Amino acid sequence: MKVALVFPPQGHFTQPYLSLPSLAAYLRTNGVEQVEQIDANIEAYDYFLTEARMNLALGRIDAGGGVAGLDGAGGLGFTQMERYQLLTEIDLAGSEVAARVEEAKEVLRTPELFYDHERYLWAGRTVERALRILSAEYWPTRLTAHNFVMRKRIESSAEIVAATADERENPYVEYFREFTLPRLRALDPDLVGISITFGAQAIPALTLARQIREWKPDCHITVGGGLLAYVGQKLSRRPETWELIDSMVMLEGERPLLEICRAVDEGRGVAGIGNVIHRCATGEVVEEPEAQPLNIQELPTPDFDGLPLEKYLSPELVLPLACTRGCYWGKCVFCTLHTVIGPGYRGRGIDQTVEDLAKLSEKYGTKHFYLAIEDLPPNMARALPRKIIEAGLDIDWWCDARLEHDVFDEQVCEDLAASGCRRIAFGYESSSQRVLDKMCKGIDPQASLELMQRVHDAGISITLYVMIGFPTETLEEARETLATVLRQRDIVQEVSARVFYLDESSEVYKRRSEFDIAEVFPDPTADLQVYYDFRANSGMSRREARDLYLEFTRALQSHFPVFQNTNMLYHELKSHYFLYLNHFGSWGALLENVLVGEADPSGRPLRAAHTLERELRFDRAVVDERLTSLDSETLRPRYQSDLIEDTDRERLDAELEPLAPFPSHLVYDVRSGELHCLSPGARDLLERCSGGRSPEEVAAYVPSEQRAAALECIAELMRTGLARPARNPQRTTKIEEVLS
Amino acid sequence: MTEKEPAAEKKAAEDRPDPANPNDDQKAKAEERAEKAKYVFKITPANPRNAFDFEDVADK
């Protein structure tokens, strides 16, 4: 019996995920000997981020021809601006990025290079830019470090199925055909299990299923994972689904997958296996009854053997481990995440968890862990740290937790820090007691602030989840939340904010009249829709929520060092901020040594030697500004998608006044990997930065009334490193009015 | 397709600026833009981030 377990793109590239190692461990300890784990996600990233693949993309894009065509236009419409944004930077920096992308991967994988702040930022920017090149090849598809979105929506089964064969816009059609399928052919499995945790994996997962089906029709293909808790039943009603797969596992996968393995091995059908949906010989789709949840204390330690652990783009391995399933609180009316693994809340023993950590640490030679749990339960918060210390484990770790005011006292915080806990992400959501009560969060905002102070004092980095636009929340309440969070910027390091989405599995949806929701707008073309747009009778409008969210993100960039400029990379690249925290020992040390550099605009500016430059007929800065500002103009019923819908695109193309020409210069700093847009005046100033003259002398040619602006521009050139290396320009936003 | 449409297209093509061969009017406009741009001092990072970059990133 040969089994292949596949984690399809797209997930993060900084660390392995837990789904395959949990399943593999369970199958292996239950007698399924040949279990191959394939992380097609990291393997695809690793391949895409090669010089040869980048050059192939550049050849297919022909950016220069595209820019020339657009530069010849009288004005740029919306779609043209999007193309211009992408093609101008690819034309300028594409070859350089292609030539050095493998060096960038090496920087991310090598400790002494990774912890060199400037090298790290260069590598992160280069990888980011390389993914933009690959995305341009498949435009309007977008592949980033944390998402994969196609024009074809994952909210529609027909569009998903169409996307699986869309060679033009789906990069994984070619990738799987050339790499994953040959590997599977060599293995020749009897069963392939594909894990689908995130929406971004839906299309790649079924793309692979289609290719396996075409190659080996008698290979049993099963899909499982968190996403199916949301869309599995709906997907099972579509006949085309059963052209691609044989069975679907709902909720936790260990036991059903083992039973499917045995059924396939014995040549019988999968009828009667709990938590499985399948189509029987008559064509009828059968949803088997829900199985009893597993006792997770009986599960083996996850087994990462066979995963390409050296390929993740981090210098040290961070391993995920789940010591609980479900959420011990489980009352927040907006949240459904804890339901995807099965009913109820289950915990692994504390001693067992320490053993798991010790075993994994020794076996894989790492000391870094991410507890992939919904929230750290009170008993574990109190007892786990001491057990880790008693066991003499030298590890560091992070996790999510509830703001439990009575649990996180000074002693617990100190113990947590002493046991290696470096970062905790708390669900703060709102500073309004009324809104929190409506959410059934069960927390007091004032006590939460005191708790956060204690956690911070113990030396643990704090991340807050914040939600904007919960039904009935007023604009004033949300503004106060945002202002409160900004006031905590000395003790809070990261904020993950989002606009409230109405999830059809949530209590809010089920009891929507209690939340004053007057109308829900389902999309009739989206049979897999999970998140709905809505109108409420009270509180802020959806548009207001979106606008405030955008204002908040701008404020975060101004006030939180982690979000300033490309420091954002630390936040976006899942494990990297955590690793930096560990490396520097504390938030304070990281802040001082890495995130906040001294800007020194005095002295004699000298133009950076290593830059690439291109003159543009349109002002690229205005293109960027226009495209970004259109965000709230577009309806976003698609969850986790920043792609402009075709209908919005057509409307914007028709309605927007075309952008008139105005010259600008695009400058790529080869050393830092940063791209800048300079106005002609700024470009002239940069040219005059010869190193022999003071800023005043450089700007002497400028008429006196514009001199101050010119001097400020020289200072900015120096801060960006184009004339002299420096970091972190501060910006101001409207949110400061709230603060004042 | 009507007879009128190709003619309209032809006219639009004639009106469309050709950077390689600008006419006098286009040259004058370009000069005007260049003069105006001479004292515009602006430097912006051409690394546009959209709001999605802040959203639930830690969750994935």
mmCIF file of N, CA, C and O in Angstrom, chain A residues 7 10-18 41 45 108 114 120 124 144-147 197-198 312-321 337 368-373 397-400 422-423 425 461 463 465 494 496 562 567-582 640, chain B residues 53 55-60:
data_model
loop_
_atom_site.group_PDB
_atom_site.id
_atom_site.type_symbol
_atom_site.label_atom_id
_atom_site.label_comp_id
_atom_site.label_asym_id
_atom_site.label_seq_id
_atom_site.Cartn_x
_atom_site.Cartn_y
_atom_site.Cartn_z
ATOM 1 N N PHE A 7 0.731 18.518 0.403
ATOM 2 C CA PHE A 7 0.312 19.849 0.853
ATOM 3 C C PHE A 7 0.467 20.754 -0.359
ATOM 4 O O PHE A 7 1.580 21.107 -0.757
ATOM 5 N N GLN A 10 -1.345 27.214 -1.941
ATOM 6 C CA GLN A 10 -0.305 28.099 -1.490
ATOM 7 C C GLN A 10 -0.426 28.266 0.012
ATOM 8 O O GLN A 10 -1.508 28.494 0.544
ATOM 9 N N GLY A 11 0.708 28.112 0.692
ATOM 10 C CA GLY A 11 0.822 28.457 2.101
ATOM 11 C C GLY A 11 2.128 29.228 2.239
ATOM 12 O O GLY A 11 2.791 29.532 1.241
ATOM 13 N N HIS A 12 2.496 29.523 3.465
ATOM 14 C CA HIS A 12 3.736 30.250 3.701
ATOM 15 C C HIS A 12 4.962 29.437 3.303
ATOM 16 O O HIS A 12 4.926 28.227 3.330
ATOM 17 N N PHE A 13 6.062 30.120 3.003
ATOM 18 C CA PHE A 13 7.274 29.366 2.665
ATOM 19 C C PHE A 13 8.302 29.383 3.786
ATOM 20 O O PHE A 13 9.442 28.992 3.611
ATOM 21 N N THR A 14 7.888 29.873 4.953
ATOM 22 C CA THR A 14 8.901 30.032 6.002
ATOM 23 C C THR A 14 8.998 28.840 6.953
ATOM 24 O O THR A 14 9.936 28.754 7.729
ATOM 25 N N GLN A 15 8.030 27.952 6.938
ATOM 26 C CA GLN A 15 8.066 26.798 7.839
ATOM 27 C C GLN A 15 7.085 25.737 7.344
ATOM 28 O O GLN A 15 6.155 26.041 6.613
ATOM 29 N N PRO A 16 7.291 24.469 7.773
ATOM 30 C CA PRO A 16 6.329 23.446 7.356
ATOM 31 C C PRO A 16 5.006 23.597 8.111
ATOM 32 O O PRO A 16 4.979 24.191 9.183
ATOM 33 N N TYR A 17 3.964 23.057 7.540
ATOM 34 C CA TYR A 17 2.656 23.041 8.209
ATOM 35 C C TYR A 17 2.479 21.711 8.929
ATOM 36 O O TYR A 17 3.229 20.765 8.714
ATOM 37 N N LEU A 18 1.422 21.632 9.730
ATOM 38 C CA LEU A 18 1.256 20.493 10.615
ATOM 39 C C LEU A 18 0.394 19.372 10.034
ATOM 40 O O LEU A 18 0.438 18.236 10.522
ATOM 41 N N ASN A 41 3.972 22.939 -1.917
ATOM 42 C CA ASN A 41 4.001 24.384 -1.754
ATOM 43 C C ASN A 41 5.436 24.895 -1.726
ATOM 44 O O ASN A 41 5.826 25.740 -2.534
ATOM 45 N N TYR A 45 7.521 27.033 -4.696
ATOM 46 C CA TYR A 45 8.207 28.313 -4.450
ATOM 47 C C TYR A 45 9.689 28.178 -4.788
ATOM 48 O O TYR A 45 10.283 29.057 -5.394
ATOM 49 N N LEU A 108 18.120 34.040 3.028
ATOM 50 C CA LEU A 108 17.030 33.701 3.944
ATOM 51 C C LEU A 108 17.286 32.364 4.655
ATOM 52 O O LEU A 108 16.732 32.121 5.719
ATOM 53 N N PHE A 114 21.037 36.012 7.194
ATOM 54 C CA PHE A 114 19.646 36.343 7.539
ATOM 55 C C PHE A 114 19.586 37.397 8.645
ATOM 56 O O PHE A 114 18.778 38.325 8.595
ATOM 57 N N TYR A 120 18.978 40.888 4.935
ATOM 58 C CA TYR A 120 17.662 40.275 5.037
ATOM 59 C C TYR A 120 16.621 41.073 4.248
ATOM 60 O O TYR A 120 15.845 40.496 3.476
ATOM 61 N N GLY A 124 14.410 39.719 1.182
ATOM 62 C CA GLY A 124 12.945 39.709 1.241
ATOM 63 C C GLY A 124 12.345 40.491 0.088
ATOM 64 O O GLY A 124 11.403 40.044 -0.572
ATOM 65 N N THR A 144 1.849 35.744 -3.970
ATOM 66 C CA THR A 144 2.739 36.471 -3.072
ATOM 67 C C THR A 144 3.249 35.482 -2.026
ATOM 68 O O THR A 144 3.010 34.282 -2.139
ATOM 69 N N ALA A 145 3.899 36.018 -0.991
ATOM 70 C CA ALA A 145 4.390 35.142 0.075
ATOM 71 C C ALA A 145 3.235 34.590 0.893
ATOM 72 O O ALA A 145 3.372 33.573 1.550
ATOM 73 N N HIS A 146 2.114 35.271 0.881
ATOM 74 C CA HIS A 146 1.029 34.812 1.743
ATOM 75 C C HIS A 146 -0.316 34.683 1.054
ATOM 76 O O HIS A 146 -1.352 34.590 1.714
ATOM 77 N N ASN A 147 -0.312 34.650 -0.259
ATOM 78 C CA ASN A 147 -1.600 34.430 -0.919
ATOM 79 C C ASN A 147 -1.417 33.995 -2.369
ATOM 80 O O ASN A 147 -0.368 34.204 -2.982
ATOM 81 N N THR A 197 -6.094 23.424 3.555
ATOM 82 C CA THR A 197 -6.355 24.193 4.765
ATOM 83 C C THR A 197 -6.879 25.587 4.437
ATOM 84 O O THR A 197 -7.778 26.090 5.092
ATOM 85 N N PHE A 198 -6.288 26.199 3.423
ATOM 86 C CA PHE A 198 -6.608 27.592 3.104
ATOM 87 C C PHE A 198 -7.337 27.695 1.768
ATOM 88 O O PHE A 198 -7.133 26.870 0.878
ATOM 89 N N TYR A 312 12.761 25.319 3.292
ATOM 90 C CA TYR A 312 11.974 26.451 3.783
ATOM 91 C C TYR A 312 12.850 27.692 3.849
ATOM 92 O O TYR A 312 14.040 27.607 4.128
ATOM 93 N N LEU A 313 12.237 28.823 3.588
ATOM 94 C CA LEU A 313 13.039 30.043 3.481
ATOM 95 C C LEU A 313 13.188 30.715 4.843
ATOM 96 O O LEU A 313 12.701 31.819 5.086
ATOM 97 N N SER A 314 13.815 30.004 5.747
ATOM 98 C CA SER A 314 14.169 30.508 7.076
ATOM 99 C C SER A 314 15.525 29.909 7.426
ATOM 100 O O SER A 314 15.820 28.788 7.027
ATOM 101 N N PRO A 315 16.315 30.635 8.222
ATOM 102 C CA PRO A 315 17.657 30.138 8.532
ATOM 103 C C PRO A 315 17.639 29.048 9.592
ATOM 104 O O PRO A 315 18.623 28.336 9.751
ATOM 105 N N GLU A 316 16.559 28.973 10.350
ATOM 106 C CA GLU A 316 16.439 27.941 11.380
ATOM 107 C C GLU A 316 15.032 27.389 11.275
ATOM 108 O O GLU A 316 14.086 28.122 10.974
ATOM 109 N N LEU A 317 14.906 26.124 11.558
ATOM 110 C CA LEU A 317 13.617 25.463 11.393
ATOM 111 C C LEU A 317 12.661 25.843 12.531
ATOM 112 O O LEU A 317 13.020 25.765 13.701
ATOM 113 N N VAL A 318 11.460 26.257 12.164
ATOM 114 C CA VAL A 318 10.412 26.500 13.163
ATOM 115 C C VAL A 318 9.360 25.416 12.950
ATOM 116 O O VAL A 318 8.777 25.309 11.868
ATOM 117 N N LEU A 319 9.127 24.596 13.978
ATOM 118 C CA LEU A 319 8.176 23.495 13.811
ATOM 119 C C LEU A 319 6.853 23.806 14.503
ATOM 120 O O LEU A 319 6.834 24.307 15.623
ATOM 121 N N PRO A 320 5.751 23.488 13.830
ATOM 122 C CA PRO A 320 4.446 23.671 14.456
ATOM 123 C C PRO A 320 4.075 22.456 15.302
ATOM 124 O O PRO A 320 4.470 21.326 14.994
ATOM 125 N N LEU A 321 3.342 22.697 16.357
ATOM 126 C CA LEU A 321 2.880 21.600 17.215
ATOM 127 C C LEU A 321 1.537 22.024 17.811
ATOM 128 O O LEU A 321 1.395 23.155 18.266
ATOM 129 N N LEU A 337 -13.318 29.268 13.426
ATOM 130 C CA LEU A 337 -12.076 28.541 13.183
ATOM 131 C C LEU A 337 -11.962 27.266 14.013
ATOM 132 O O LEU A 337 -11.475 26.239 13.551
ATOM 133 N N HIS A 368 13.039 25.967 17.906
ATOM 134 C CA HIS A 368 11.981 26.964 17.648
ATOM 135 C C HIS A 368 10.643 26.283 17.359
ATOM 136 O O HIS A 368 10.543 25.440 16.455
ATOM 137 N N PHE A 369 9.613 26.715 18.080
ATOM 138 C CA PHE A 369 8.296 26.095 17.913
ATOM 139 C C PHE A 369 7.180 27.122 17.818
ATOM 140 O O PHE A 369 7.227 28.174 18.462
ATOM 141 N N TYR A 370 6.210 26.759 17.014
ATOM 142 C CA TYR A 370 4.967 27.533 16.936
ATOM 143 C C TYR A 370 3.850 26.615 17.419
ATOM 144 O O TYR A 370 3.625 25.553 16.820
ATOM 145 N N LEU A 371 3.201 26.953 18.515
ATOM 146 C CA LEU A 371 2.074 26.141 18.971
ATOM 147 C C LEU A 371 0.862 26.525 18.134
ATOM 148 O O LEU A 371 0.275 27.610 18.305
ATOM 149 N N ALA A 372 0.514 25.660 17.215
ATOM 150 C CA ALA A 372 -0.564 25.955 16.259
ATOM 151 C C ALA A 372 -1.917 25.628 16.897
ATOM 152 O O ALA A 372 -2.554 24.630 16.562
ATOM 153 N N ILE A 373 -2.311 26.478 17.830
ATOM 154 C CA ILE A 373 -3.553 26.238 18.565
ATOM 155 C C ILE A 373 -4.414 27.498 18.517
ATOM 156 O O ILE A 373 -3.917 28.585 18.227
ATOM 157 N N TRP A 397 9.276 29.703 21.738
ATOM 158 C CA TRP A 397 8.004 29.361 21.111
ATOM 159 C C TRP A 397 7.054 30.548 21.137
ATOM 160 O O TRP A 397 7.268 31.526 21.862
ATOM 161 N N TRP A 398 6.005 30.432 20.327
ATOM 162 C CA TRP A 398 4.945 31.450 20.355
ATOM 163 C C TRP A 398 3.598 30.796 20.068
ATOM 164 O O TRP A 398 3.540 29.644 19.604
ATOM 165 N N CYS A 399 2.539 31.507 20.393
ATOM 166 C CA CYS A 399 1.197 30.958 20.181
ATOM 167 C C CYS A 399 0.151 32.070 20.269
ATOM 168 O O CYS A 399 0.483 33.214 20.540
ATOM 169 N N ASP A 400 -1.087 31.708 20.026
ATOM 170 C CA ASP A 400 -2.219 32.611 20.231
ATOM 171 C C ASP A 400 -2.768 32.378 21.637
ATOM 172 O O ASP A 400 -2.630 31.280 22.187
ATOM 173 N N ARG A 422 8.226 33.791 23.360
ATOM 174 C CA ARG A 422 8.737 35.072 22.864
ATOM 175 C C ARG A 422 7.640 35.976 22.316
ATOM 176 O O ARG A 422 7.835 37.162 22.144
ATOM 177 N N ARG A 423 6.512 35.380 22.004
ATOM 178 C CA ARG A 423 5.494 36.195 21.314
ATOM 179 C C ARG A 423 4.134 35.566 21.581
ATOM 180 O O ARG A 423 3.994 34.338 21.524
ATOM 181 N N ALA A 425 -0.030 36.168 20.476
ATOM 182 C CA ALA A 425 -1.014 36.922 19.685
ATOM 183 C C ALA A 425 -2.362 36.821 20.395
ATOM 184 O O ALA A 425 -2.879 35.729 20.610
ATOM 185 N N SER A 461 6.803 39.579 23.209
ATOM 186 C CA SER A 461 6.266 40.447 22.159
ATOM 187 C C SER A 461 4.762 40.205 21.999
ATOM 188 O O SER A 461 4.292 39.068 22.052
ATOM 189 N N THR A 463 1.194 40.611 19.825
ATOM 190 C CA THR A 463 0.476 40.846 18.576
ATOM 191 C C THR A 463 -1.004 40.944 18.941
ATOM 192 O O THR A 463 -1.493 40.128 19.726
ATOM 193 N N TYR A 465 -4.998 41.010 17.511
ATOM 194 C CA TYR A 465 -5.977 40.912 16.426
ATOM 195 C C TYR A 465 -7.051 41.955 16.705
ATOM 196 O O TYR A 465 -7.548 42.059 17.836
ATOM 197 N N GLU A 494 2.884 44.177 17.113
ATOM 198 C CA GLU A 494 2.241 43.919 15.816
ATOM 199 C C GLU A 494 0.728 43.999 15.985
ATOM 200 O O GLU A 494 0.198 43.662 17.039
ATOM 201 N N SER A 496 -2.739 42.718 13.743
ATOM 202 C CA SER A 496 -3.311 42.097 12.557
ATOM 203 C C SER A 496 -4.776 42.506 12.523
ATOM 204 O O SER A 496 -5.594 42.002 13.287
ATOM 205 N N VAL A 562 7.535 47.763 13.296
ATOM 206 C CA VAL A 562 7.484 46.537 12.478
ATOM 207 C C VAL A 562 6.835 46.804 11.122
ATOM 208 O O VAL A 562 7.116 46.112 10.143
ATOM 209 N N ASN A 567 10.161 47.022 6.613
ATOM 210 C CA ASN A 567 10.156 46.242 7.849
ATOM 211 C C ASN A 567 8.916 45.359 7.876
ATOM 212 O O ASN A 567 8.858 44.376 8.601
ATOM 213 N N MET A 568 7.920 45.760 7.115
ATOM 214 C CA MET A 568 6.690 44.998 6.968
ATOM 215 C C MET A 568 6.980 43.526 6.660
ATOM 216 O O MET A 568 6.214 42.642 6.994
ATOM 217 N N LEU A 569 8.125 43.317 6.031
ATOM 218 C CA LEU A 569 8.512 41.939 5.690
ATOM 219 C C LEU A 569 8.563 41.056 6.930
ATOM 220 O O LEU A 569 8.227 39.886 6.882
ATOM 221 N N TYR A 570 9.014 41.631 8.045
ATOM 222 C CA TYR A 570 9.113 40.827 9.271
ATOM 223 C C TYR A 570 7.736 40.313 9.678
ATOM 224 O O TYR A 570 7.603 39.248 10.259
ATOM 225 N N HIS A 571 6.742 41.143 9.428
ATOM 226 C CA HIS A 571 5.374 40.769 9.805
ATOM 227 C C HIS A 571 4.802 39.769 8.810
ATOM 228 O O HIS A 571 4.168 38.786 9.186
ATOM 229 N N GLU A 572 5.058 40.016 7.558
ATOM 230 C CA GLU A 572 4.424 39.192 6.513
ATOM 231 C C GLU A 572 5.020 37.789 6.424
ATOM 232 O O GLU A 572 4.320 36.839 6.116
ATOM 233 N N LEU A 573 6.294 37.707 6.661
ATOM 234 C CA LEU A 573 6.942 36.410 6.495
ATOM 235 C C LEU A 573 6.919 35.680 7.832
ATOM 236 O O LEU A 573 7.754 35.890 8.703
ATOM 237 N N LYS A 574 5.942 34.886 7.972
ATOM 238 C CA LYS A 574 5.458 34.308 9.214
ATOM 239 C C LYS A 574 6.472 34.098 10.345
ATOM 240 O O LYS A 574 6.310 34.600 11.435
ATOM 241 N N SER A 575 7.506 33.328 10.101
ATOM 242 C CA SER A 575 8.420 32.982 11.195
ATOM 243 C C SER A 575 9.530 33.998 11.402
ATOM 244 O O SER A 575 10.240 33.931 12.393
ATOM 245 N N HIS A 576 9.700 34.892 10.451
ATOM 246 C CA HIS A 576 10.921 35.693 10.477
ATOM 247 C C HIS A 576 10.989 36.657 11.644
ATOM 248 O O HIS A 576 12.041 36.825 12.267
ATOM 249 N N TYR A 577 9.889 37.307 11.959
ATOM 250 C CA TYR A 577 9.882 38.229 13.095
ATOM 251 C C TYR A 577 10.210 37.463 14.385
ATOM 252 O O TYR A 577 10.994 37.908 15.217
ATOM 253 N N PHE A 578 9.608 36.289 14.524
ATOM 254 C CA PHE A 578 9.834 35.434 15.693
ATOM 255 C C PHE A 578 11.323 35.055 15.804
ATOM 256 O O PHE A 578 11.931 35.138 16.877
ATOM 257 N N LEU A 579 11.912 34.678 14.680
ATOM 258 C CA LEU A 579 13.326 34.294 14.701
ATOM 259 C C LEU A 579 14.217 35.488 15.050
ATOM 260 O O LEU A 579 15.196 35.354 15.783
ATOM 261 N N TYR A 580 13.868 36.640 14.519
ATOM 262 C CA TYR A 580 14.634 37.848 14.853
ATOM 263 C C TYR A 580 14.530 38.174 16.334
ATOM 264 O O TYR A 580 15.513 38.566 16.969
ATOM 265 N N LEU A 581 13.322 38.013 16.888
ATOM 266 C CA LEU A 581 13.136 38.241 18.324
ATOM 267 C C LEU A 581 14.059 37.331 19.122
ATOM 268 O O LEU A 581 14.728 37.762 20.068
ATOM 269 N N ASN A 582 14.076 36.062 18.756
ATOM 270 C CA ASN A 582 14.917 35.100 19.461
ATOM 271 C C ASN A 582 16.389 35.470 19.338
ATOM 272 O O ASN A 582 17.137 35.420 20.300
ATOM 273 N N GLN A 640 -10.359 37.162 1.545
ATOM 274 C CA GLN A 640 -8.919 37.040 1.360
ATOM 275 C C GLN A 640 -8.493 37.182 -0.094
ATOM 276 O O GLN A 640 -7.733 36.387 -0.616
ATOM 277 N N ASP B 53 -2.250 43.358 2.893
ATOM 278 C CA ASP B 53 -0.984 42.946 3.484
ATOM 279 C C ASP B 53 -1.003 42.962 5.012
ATOM 280 O O ASP B 53 -0.136 42.396 5.646
ATOM 281 N N GLU B 55 -3.722 42.047 6.752
ATOM 282 C CA GLU B 55 -4.906 41.316 7.172
ATOM 283 C C GLU B 55 -4.592 39.858 7.486
ATOM 284 O O GLU B 55 -4.175 39.112 6.610
ATOM 285 N N ASP B 56 -4.790 39.461 8.693
ATOM 286 C CA ASP B 56 -4.731 38.051 9.056
ATOM 287 C C ASP B 56 -3.504 37.314 8.569
ATOM 288 O O ASP B 56 -3.541 36.109 8.366
ATOM 289 N N VAL B 57 -2.433 38.056 8.363
ATOM 290 C CA VAL B 57 -1.229 37.421 7.847
ATOM 291 C C VAL B 57 -0.702 36.396 8.849
ATOM 292 O O VAL B 57 -0.286 35.301 8.503
ATOM 293 N N ALA B 58 -0.772 36.771 10.124
ATOM 294 C CA ALA B 58 -0.215 35.906 11.151
ATOM 295 C C ALA B 58 -0.993 34.595 11.267
ATOM 296 O O ALA B 58 -0.517 33.631 11.836
ATOM 297 N N ASP B 59 -2.187 34.596 10.735
ATOM 298 C CA ASP B 59 -3.072 33.453 10.895
ATOM 299 C C ASP B 59 -2.755 32.292 9.962
ATOM 300 O O ASP B 59 -3.167 31.175 10.204
ATOM 301 N N LYS B 60 -2.062 32.586 8.865
ATOM 302 C CA LYS B 60 -1.932 31.559 7.841
ATOM 303 C C LYS B 60 -0.854 30.540 8.188
ATOM 304 O O LYS B 60 0.232 30.902 8.543
#
